[in-house]
Short mmCIF file of C-alpha atoms in Angstrom, two decimals:
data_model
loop_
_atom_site.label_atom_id
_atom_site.label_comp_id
_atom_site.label_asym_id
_atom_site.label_seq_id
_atom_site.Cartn_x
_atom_site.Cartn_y
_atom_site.Cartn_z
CA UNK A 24 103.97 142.11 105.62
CA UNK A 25 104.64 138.64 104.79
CA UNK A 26 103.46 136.65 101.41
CA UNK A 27 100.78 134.52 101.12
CA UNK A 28 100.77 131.25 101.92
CA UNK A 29 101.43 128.77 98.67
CA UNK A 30 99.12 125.96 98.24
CA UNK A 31 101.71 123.74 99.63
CA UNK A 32 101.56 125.58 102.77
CA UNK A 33 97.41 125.73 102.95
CA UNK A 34 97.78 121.64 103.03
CA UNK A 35 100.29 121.95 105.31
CA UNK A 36 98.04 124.36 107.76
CA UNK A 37 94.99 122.41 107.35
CA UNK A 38 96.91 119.62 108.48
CA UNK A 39 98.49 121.21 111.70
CA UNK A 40 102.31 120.87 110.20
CA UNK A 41 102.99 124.76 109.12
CA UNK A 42 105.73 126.17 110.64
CA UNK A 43 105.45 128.62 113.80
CA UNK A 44 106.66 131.78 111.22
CA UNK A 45 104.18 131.04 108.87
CA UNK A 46 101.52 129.96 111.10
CA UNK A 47 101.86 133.82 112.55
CA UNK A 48 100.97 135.30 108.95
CA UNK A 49 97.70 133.02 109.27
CA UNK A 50 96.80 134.77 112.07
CA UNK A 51 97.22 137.52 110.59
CA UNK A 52 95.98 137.60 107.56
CA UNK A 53 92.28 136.89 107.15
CA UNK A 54 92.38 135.98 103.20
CA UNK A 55 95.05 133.15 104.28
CA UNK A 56 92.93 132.21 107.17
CA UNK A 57 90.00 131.92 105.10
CA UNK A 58 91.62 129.38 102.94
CA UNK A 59 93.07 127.53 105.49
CA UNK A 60 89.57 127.17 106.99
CA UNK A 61 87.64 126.29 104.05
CA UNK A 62 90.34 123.52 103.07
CA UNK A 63 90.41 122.27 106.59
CA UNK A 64 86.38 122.26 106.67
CA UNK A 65 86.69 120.17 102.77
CA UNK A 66 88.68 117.75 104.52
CA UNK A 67 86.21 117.03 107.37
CA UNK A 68 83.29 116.51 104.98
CA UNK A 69 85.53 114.16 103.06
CA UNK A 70 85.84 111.65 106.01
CA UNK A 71 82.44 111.58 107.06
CA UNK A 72 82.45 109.79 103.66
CA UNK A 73 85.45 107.39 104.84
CA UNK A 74 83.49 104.17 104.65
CA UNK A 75 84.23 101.02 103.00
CA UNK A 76 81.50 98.54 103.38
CA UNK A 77 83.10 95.57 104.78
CA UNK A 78 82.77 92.20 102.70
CA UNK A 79 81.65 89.15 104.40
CA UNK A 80 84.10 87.37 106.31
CA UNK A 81 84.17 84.39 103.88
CA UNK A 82 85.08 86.78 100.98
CA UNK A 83 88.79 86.97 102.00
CA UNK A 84 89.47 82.83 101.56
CA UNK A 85 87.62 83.32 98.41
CA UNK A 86 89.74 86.18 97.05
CA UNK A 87 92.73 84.27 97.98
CA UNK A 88 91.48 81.64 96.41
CA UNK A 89 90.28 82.81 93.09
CA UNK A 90 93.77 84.93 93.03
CA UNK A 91 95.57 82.37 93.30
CA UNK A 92 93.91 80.62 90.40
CA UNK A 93 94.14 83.42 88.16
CA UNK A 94 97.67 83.92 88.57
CA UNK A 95 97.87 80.13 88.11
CA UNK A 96 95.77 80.46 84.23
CA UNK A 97 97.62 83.82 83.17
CA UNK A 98 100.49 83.06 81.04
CA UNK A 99 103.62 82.78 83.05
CA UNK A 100 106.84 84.85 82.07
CA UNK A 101 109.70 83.09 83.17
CA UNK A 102 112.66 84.73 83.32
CA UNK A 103 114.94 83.19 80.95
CA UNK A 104 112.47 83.80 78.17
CA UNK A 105 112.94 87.59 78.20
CA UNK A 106 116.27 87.18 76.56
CA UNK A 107 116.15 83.92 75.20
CA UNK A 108 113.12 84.34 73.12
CA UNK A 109 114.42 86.45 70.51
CA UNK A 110 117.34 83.98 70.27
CA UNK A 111 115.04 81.38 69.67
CA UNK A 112 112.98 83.11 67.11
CA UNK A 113 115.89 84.22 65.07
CA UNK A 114 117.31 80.41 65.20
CA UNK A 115 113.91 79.52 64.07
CA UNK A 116 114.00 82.13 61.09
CA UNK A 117 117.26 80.90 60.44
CA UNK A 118 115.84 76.83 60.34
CA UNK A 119 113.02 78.21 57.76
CA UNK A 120 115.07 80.06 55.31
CA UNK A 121 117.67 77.39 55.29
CA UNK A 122 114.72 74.73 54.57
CA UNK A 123 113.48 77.55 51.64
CA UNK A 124 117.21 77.86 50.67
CA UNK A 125 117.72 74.36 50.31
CA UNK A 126 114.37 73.12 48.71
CA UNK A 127 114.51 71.64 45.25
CA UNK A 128 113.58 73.21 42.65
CA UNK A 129 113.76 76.76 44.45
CA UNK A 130 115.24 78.41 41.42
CA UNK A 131 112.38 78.01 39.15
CA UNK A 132 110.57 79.15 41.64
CA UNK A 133 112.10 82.08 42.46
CA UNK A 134 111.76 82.85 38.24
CA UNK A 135 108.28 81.94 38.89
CA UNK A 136 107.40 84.78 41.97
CA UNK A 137 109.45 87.03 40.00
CA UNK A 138 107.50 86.45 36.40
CA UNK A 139 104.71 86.99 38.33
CA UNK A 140 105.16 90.24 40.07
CA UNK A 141 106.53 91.43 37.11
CA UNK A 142 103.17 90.45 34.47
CA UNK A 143 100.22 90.16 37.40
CA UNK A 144 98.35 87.09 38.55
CA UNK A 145 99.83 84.30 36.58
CA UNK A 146 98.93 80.11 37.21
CA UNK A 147 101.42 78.52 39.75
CA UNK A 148 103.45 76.28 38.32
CA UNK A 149 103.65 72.85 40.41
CA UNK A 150 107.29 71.86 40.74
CA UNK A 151 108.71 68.42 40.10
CA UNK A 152 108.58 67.28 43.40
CA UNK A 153 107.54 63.73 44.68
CA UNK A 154 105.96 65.18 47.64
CA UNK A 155 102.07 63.96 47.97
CA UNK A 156 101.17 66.85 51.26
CA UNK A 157 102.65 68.86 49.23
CA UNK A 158 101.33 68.73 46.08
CA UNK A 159 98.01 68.58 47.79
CA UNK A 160 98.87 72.24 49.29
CA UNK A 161 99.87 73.25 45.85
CA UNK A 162 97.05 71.95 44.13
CA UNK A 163 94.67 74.10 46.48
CA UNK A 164 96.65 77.20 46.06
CA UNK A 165 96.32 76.81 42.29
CA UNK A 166 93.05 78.34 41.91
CA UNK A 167 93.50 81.41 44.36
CA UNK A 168 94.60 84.56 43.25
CA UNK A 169 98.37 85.39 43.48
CA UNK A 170 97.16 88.52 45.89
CA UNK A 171 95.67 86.14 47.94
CA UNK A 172 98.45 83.97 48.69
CA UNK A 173 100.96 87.00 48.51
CA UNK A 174 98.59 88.64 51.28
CA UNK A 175 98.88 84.82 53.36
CA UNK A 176 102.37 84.41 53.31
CA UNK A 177 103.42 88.03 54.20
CA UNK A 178 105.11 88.09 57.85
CA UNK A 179 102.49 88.86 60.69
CA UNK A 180 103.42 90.54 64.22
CA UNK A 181 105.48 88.18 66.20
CA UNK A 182 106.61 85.96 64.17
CA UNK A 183 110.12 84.67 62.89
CA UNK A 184 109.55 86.35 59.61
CA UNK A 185 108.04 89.90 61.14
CA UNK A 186 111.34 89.35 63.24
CA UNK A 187 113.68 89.43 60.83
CA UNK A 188 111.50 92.68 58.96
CA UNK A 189 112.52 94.12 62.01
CA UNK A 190 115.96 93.67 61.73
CA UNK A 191 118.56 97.07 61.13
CA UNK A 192 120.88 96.95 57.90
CA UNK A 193 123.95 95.65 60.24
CA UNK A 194 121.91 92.81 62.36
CA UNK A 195 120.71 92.29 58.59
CA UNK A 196 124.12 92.42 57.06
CA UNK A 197 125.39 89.60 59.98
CA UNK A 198 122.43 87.55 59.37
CA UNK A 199 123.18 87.00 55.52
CA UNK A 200 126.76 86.60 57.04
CA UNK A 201 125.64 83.55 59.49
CA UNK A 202 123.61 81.65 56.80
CA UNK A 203 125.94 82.13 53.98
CA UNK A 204 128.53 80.35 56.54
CA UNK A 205 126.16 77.97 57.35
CA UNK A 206 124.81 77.29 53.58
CA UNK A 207 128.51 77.27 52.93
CA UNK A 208 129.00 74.16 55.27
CA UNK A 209 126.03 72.27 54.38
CA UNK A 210 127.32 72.61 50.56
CA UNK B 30 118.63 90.86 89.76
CA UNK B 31 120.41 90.03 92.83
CA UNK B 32 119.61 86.64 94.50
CA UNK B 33 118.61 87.07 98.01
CA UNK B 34 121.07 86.23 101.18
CA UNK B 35 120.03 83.11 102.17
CA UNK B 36 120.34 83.75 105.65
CA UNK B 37 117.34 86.23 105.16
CA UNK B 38 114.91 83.72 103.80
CA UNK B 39 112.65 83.07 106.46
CA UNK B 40 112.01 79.17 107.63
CA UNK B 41 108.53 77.17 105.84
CA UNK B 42 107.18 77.96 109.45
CA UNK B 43 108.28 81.55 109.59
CA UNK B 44 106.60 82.27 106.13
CA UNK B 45 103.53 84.21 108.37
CA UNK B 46 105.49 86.19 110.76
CA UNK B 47 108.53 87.14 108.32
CA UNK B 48 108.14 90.35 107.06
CA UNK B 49 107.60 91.35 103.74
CA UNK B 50 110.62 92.04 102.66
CA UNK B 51 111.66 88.29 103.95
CA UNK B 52 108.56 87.55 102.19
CA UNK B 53 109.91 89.07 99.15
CA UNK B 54 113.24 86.80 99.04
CA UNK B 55 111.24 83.58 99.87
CA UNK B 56 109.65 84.31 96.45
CA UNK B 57 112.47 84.61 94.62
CA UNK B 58 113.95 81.80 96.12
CA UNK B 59 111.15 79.66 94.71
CA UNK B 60 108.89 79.73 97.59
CA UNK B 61 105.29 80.24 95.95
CA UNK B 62 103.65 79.89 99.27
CA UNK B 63 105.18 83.20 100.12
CA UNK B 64 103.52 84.92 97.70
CA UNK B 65 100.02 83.58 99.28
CA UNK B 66 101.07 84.90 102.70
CA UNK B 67 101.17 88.51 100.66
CA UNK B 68 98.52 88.48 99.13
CA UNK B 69 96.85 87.50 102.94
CA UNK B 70 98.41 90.79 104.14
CA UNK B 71 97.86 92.66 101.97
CA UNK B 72 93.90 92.13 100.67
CA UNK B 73 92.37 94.06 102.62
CA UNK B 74 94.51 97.43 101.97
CA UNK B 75 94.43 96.98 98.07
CA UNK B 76 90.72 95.77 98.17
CA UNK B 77 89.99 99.02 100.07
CA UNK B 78 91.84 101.24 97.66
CA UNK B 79 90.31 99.58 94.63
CA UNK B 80 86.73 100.28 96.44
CA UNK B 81 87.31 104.13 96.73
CA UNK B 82 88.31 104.05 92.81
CA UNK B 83 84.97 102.34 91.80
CA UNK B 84 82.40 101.96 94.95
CA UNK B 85 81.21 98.49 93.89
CA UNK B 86 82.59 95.74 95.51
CA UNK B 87 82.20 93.52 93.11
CA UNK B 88 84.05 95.53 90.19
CA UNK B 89 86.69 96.38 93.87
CA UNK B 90 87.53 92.66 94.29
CA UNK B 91 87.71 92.18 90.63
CA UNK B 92 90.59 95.47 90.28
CA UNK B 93 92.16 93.75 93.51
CA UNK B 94 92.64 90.59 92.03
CA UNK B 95 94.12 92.08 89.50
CA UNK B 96 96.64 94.09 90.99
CA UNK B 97 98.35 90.69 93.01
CA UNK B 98 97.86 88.81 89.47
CA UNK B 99 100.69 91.71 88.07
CA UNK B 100 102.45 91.77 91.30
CA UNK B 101 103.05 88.11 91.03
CA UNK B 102 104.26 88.62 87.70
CA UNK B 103 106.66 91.59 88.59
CA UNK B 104 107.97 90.60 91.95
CA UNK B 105 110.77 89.12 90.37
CA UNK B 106 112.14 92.55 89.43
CA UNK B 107 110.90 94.32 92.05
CA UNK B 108 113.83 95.82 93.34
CA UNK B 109 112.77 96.70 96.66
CA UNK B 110 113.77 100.17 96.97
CA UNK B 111 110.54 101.17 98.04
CA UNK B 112 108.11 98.97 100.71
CA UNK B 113 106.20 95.96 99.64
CA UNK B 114 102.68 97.59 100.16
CA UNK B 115 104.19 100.76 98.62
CA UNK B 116 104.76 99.23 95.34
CA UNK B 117 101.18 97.48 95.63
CA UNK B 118 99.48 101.00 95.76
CA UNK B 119 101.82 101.58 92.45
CA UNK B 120 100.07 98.91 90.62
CA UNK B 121 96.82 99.64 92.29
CA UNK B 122 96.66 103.33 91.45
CA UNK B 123 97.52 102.63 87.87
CA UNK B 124 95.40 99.34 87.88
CA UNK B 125 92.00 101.70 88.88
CA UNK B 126 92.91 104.88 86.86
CA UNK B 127 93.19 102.62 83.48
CA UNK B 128 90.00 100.59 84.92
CA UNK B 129 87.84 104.13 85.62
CA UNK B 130 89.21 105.64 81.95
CA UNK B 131 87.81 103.23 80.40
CA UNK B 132 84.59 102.76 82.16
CA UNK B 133 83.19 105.45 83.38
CA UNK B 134 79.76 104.61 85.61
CA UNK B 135 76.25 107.09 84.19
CA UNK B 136 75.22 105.80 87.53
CA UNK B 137 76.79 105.56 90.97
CA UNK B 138 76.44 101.43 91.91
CA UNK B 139 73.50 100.52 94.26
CA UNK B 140 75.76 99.74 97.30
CA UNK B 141 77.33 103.17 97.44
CA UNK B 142 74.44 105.05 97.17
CA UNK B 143 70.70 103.41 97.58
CA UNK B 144 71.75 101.39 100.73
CA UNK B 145 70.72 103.63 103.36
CA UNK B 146 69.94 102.60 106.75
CA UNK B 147 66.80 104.36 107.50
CA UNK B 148 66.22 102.71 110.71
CA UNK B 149 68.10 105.27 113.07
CA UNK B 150 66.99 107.90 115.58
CA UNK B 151 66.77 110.56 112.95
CA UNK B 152 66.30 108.79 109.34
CA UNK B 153 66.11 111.35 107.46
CA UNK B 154 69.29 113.28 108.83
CA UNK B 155 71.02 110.00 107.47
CA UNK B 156 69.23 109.85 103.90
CA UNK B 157 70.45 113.65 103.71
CA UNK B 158 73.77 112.49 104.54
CA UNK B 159 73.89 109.81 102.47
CA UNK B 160 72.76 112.31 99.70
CA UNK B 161 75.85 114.36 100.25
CA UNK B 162 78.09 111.21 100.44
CA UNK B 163 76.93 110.38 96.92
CA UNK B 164 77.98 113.98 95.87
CA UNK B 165 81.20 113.99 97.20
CA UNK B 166 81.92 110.32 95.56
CA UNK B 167 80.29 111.52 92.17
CA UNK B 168 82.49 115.00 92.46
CA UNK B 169 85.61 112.81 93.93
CA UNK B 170 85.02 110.57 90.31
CA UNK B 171 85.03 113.61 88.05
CA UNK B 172 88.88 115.18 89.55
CA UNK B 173 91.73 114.43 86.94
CA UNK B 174 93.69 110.91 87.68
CA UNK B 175 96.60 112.01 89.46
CA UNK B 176 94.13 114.60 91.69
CA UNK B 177 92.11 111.77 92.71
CA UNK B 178 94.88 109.43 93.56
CA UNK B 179 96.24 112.11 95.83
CA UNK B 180 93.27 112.34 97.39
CA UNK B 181 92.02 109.06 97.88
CA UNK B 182 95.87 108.30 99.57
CA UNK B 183 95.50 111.05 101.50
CA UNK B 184 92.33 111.53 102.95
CA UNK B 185 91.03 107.65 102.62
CA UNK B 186 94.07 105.95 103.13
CA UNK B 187 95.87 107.90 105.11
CA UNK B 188 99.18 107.59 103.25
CA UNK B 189 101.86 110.70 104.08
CA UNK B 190 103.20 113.27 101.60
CA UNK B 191 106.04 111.29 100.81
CA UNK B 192 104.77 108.13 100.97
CA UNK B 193 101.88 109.45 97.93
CA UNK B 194 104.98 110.68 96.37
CA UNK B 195 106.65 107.17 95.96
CA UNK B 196 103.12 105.36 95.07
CA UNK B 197 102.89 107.99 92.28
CA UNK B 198 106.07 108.49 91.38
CA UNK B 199 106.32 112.48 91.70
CA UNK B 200 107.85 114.88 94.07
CA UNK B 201 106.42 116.06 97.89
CA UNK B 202 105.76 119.17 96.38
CA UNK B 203 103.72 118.17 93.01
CA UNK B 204 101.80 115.90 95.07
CA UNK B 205 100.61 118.46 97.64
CA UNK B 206 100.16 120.79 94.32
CA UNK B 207 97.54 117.91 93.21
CA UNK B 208 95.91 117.51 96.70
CA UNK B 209 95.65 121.81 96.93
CA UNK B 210 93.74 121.64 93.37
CA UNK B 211 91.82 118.47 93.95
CA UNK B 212 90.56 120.39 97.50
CA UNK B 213 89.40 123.23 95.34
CA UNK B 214 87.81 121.37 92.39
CA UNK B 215 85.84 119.31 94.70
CA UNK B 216 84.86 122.74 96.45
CA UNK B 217 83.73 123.97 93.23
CA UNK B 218 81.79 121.16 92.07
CA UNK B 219 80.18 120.36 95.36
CA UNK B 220 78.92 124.05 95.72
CA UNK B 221 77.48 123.30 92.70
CA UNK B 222 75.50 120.78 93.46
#
């Protein structure tokens, strides 16, 4: 007596492709027969319900059409972005933390973030800077709460800053590297 | 990826009888107009296979759009080891399964089940019939994803074993595995109902 067949082999029957060996233990065997029959009969029920209803003939243009102009509003992805993107975001990060490096006055500030981490909220001081945007920015972040602005400055998703947060200790290490050069230069 | 032989890039006139995989390296070449004469050849198919996912034609011809909008944006890497239309069923399969997790109908849509054509020679032979249709499509909705993309391939769109295989990305033998249990969980829920 042969084995049953596997469920691989009930598709199989049901769809005329067993082999002749196996086909005999079908005939044979009633249980195997049985299942062969009921899968087949499934499969006949299923395409009586075959039917798409078929749009009208002007839907076609107008799915072409409205494809093509929602390809044409998605956001394209050209293919030099891929790898060039995080080039540009890193030279980017680079630009800002030179500019931060390089500001005036960027010592007393730095004594000033650091006084203020270290005792809690504490009055910005304005720096001596001629600098009238500025000073307008500063003069509006004076009265919020040093939680607030921490919370506003720290580096979002996608961004040059969140970026560089990302970074390993060795792209980190060869960062440092590349703007110490580069401060190095500029000095 | 590797720039297509230009020899194999089909002439501006030849764009509608090249086929697709000359279709294929007229797009990457920069031809967008090549991409249109896809899309034209392949609607109907993907619209089709988007309908037995959802039964409502407009929801179909919004999944259908979809699926040429992330073709178009992936044809550049599409490597072609597989056909053209084989790699649209790809993004159409996984297009419809996200589409149907995520919304789930209470109701079957009024032009899969309430249309029925009662005018006939026996009416209500076809409002029983269309009863059972609705089952099956209500019991077809409830299999597990990669059950009811083997199914719908197989029975509906007439895809083979091995074709189903590459569209899903599984061997011969899982896939007729998944069309065996699909078989017997529609059994079991249609005898239930």
């Amino acid at each position: 007596m042969t084995t049953h067949l596997t469920p691989e082999e009930i598709v199989d029957a049901a769809e005329g492709r067993l082999s002749v060996t196996r086909q005999a233990h079908v005939s044979s065997c009633r249980a195997c027969a049985g299942d062969v029959a009921a899968h087949a009969a499934l499969l006949q029920e299923l395409d009586a319900v075959r039917d798409v209803p078929e749009p009208s003939p002007l839907f076609w243009d107008h799915f072409s059409a409205r494809t093509r102009a929602a390809i044409a509003a998605a956001p394209q992805r050209s293919t030099w972005s891929h790898w060039l993107r995080p080039l540009v975001a890193l030279a980017a990060a680079a630009a800002v933390l030179l500019v931060v490096w390089l500001r005036p006055g960027r010592g007393d500030d730095a004594d000033m973030l650091s006084g203020s981490r270290a005792t809690g909220p504490a009055p910005l001081v304005l720096p001596a800077v001629e600098d009238g945007p500025w000073d307008l920015v500063l003069d509006l972040a004076s009265g919020l709460p040093f939680e607030d602005v921490q919370q506003a400055a720290a580096p979002r998703r996608g961004t040059a800053d969140a970026l560089i947060d990302e970074l390993t200790p060795a792209e980190r290490e060869a960062f440092v590297k590349l703007l110490r050069s580069e401060i190095g230069e500029l000095e | 990826m590797t720039p297509p032989d230009a020899g194999s890039i089909p002439a501006a006139s030849d764009l509608t009888t090249a086929d697709d995989r000359g279709l294929v390296d007229a797009f990457r070449a920069g031809r967008r107009e090549a991409f249109d004469v896809i899309v034209e050849r392949h609607r109907r198919t993907v619209y089709q296979l988007c309908y037995r996912f959802v039964h409502s034609h407009e929801d179909a011809a919004d999944l259908a759009q979809d699926v040429f909008v992330r073709a178009f944006r992936g044809l550049g890497s599409f490597k072609q080891d597989a056909a053209l239309g084989t790699w649209l069923y790809r993004i159409g399969v996984n297009v419809c399964l996200n589409r149907v997790a995520v919304k789930r109908p209470q109701t079957e849509p009024i032009d899969a089940s309430q249309h029925v054509d009662a005018s006939g020679p026996d009416p209500l032979q076809r409002v029983v019939r269309a009863e059972r249709a609705s089952q099956v499509r209500a019991a077809i909705a409830q299999l597990p994803p990669k059950q009811r993309a083997a199914l719908i391939l197989r029975v509906y769109q007439e895809l083979s074993h091995d074709e189903i295989a590459a569209v899903l990305g599984s061997s011969v033998g899982a896939v007729k595995a998944n069309f065996f249990h699909a078989l017997g969980n529609l059994r079991k829920a249609l005898n239930r109902s």
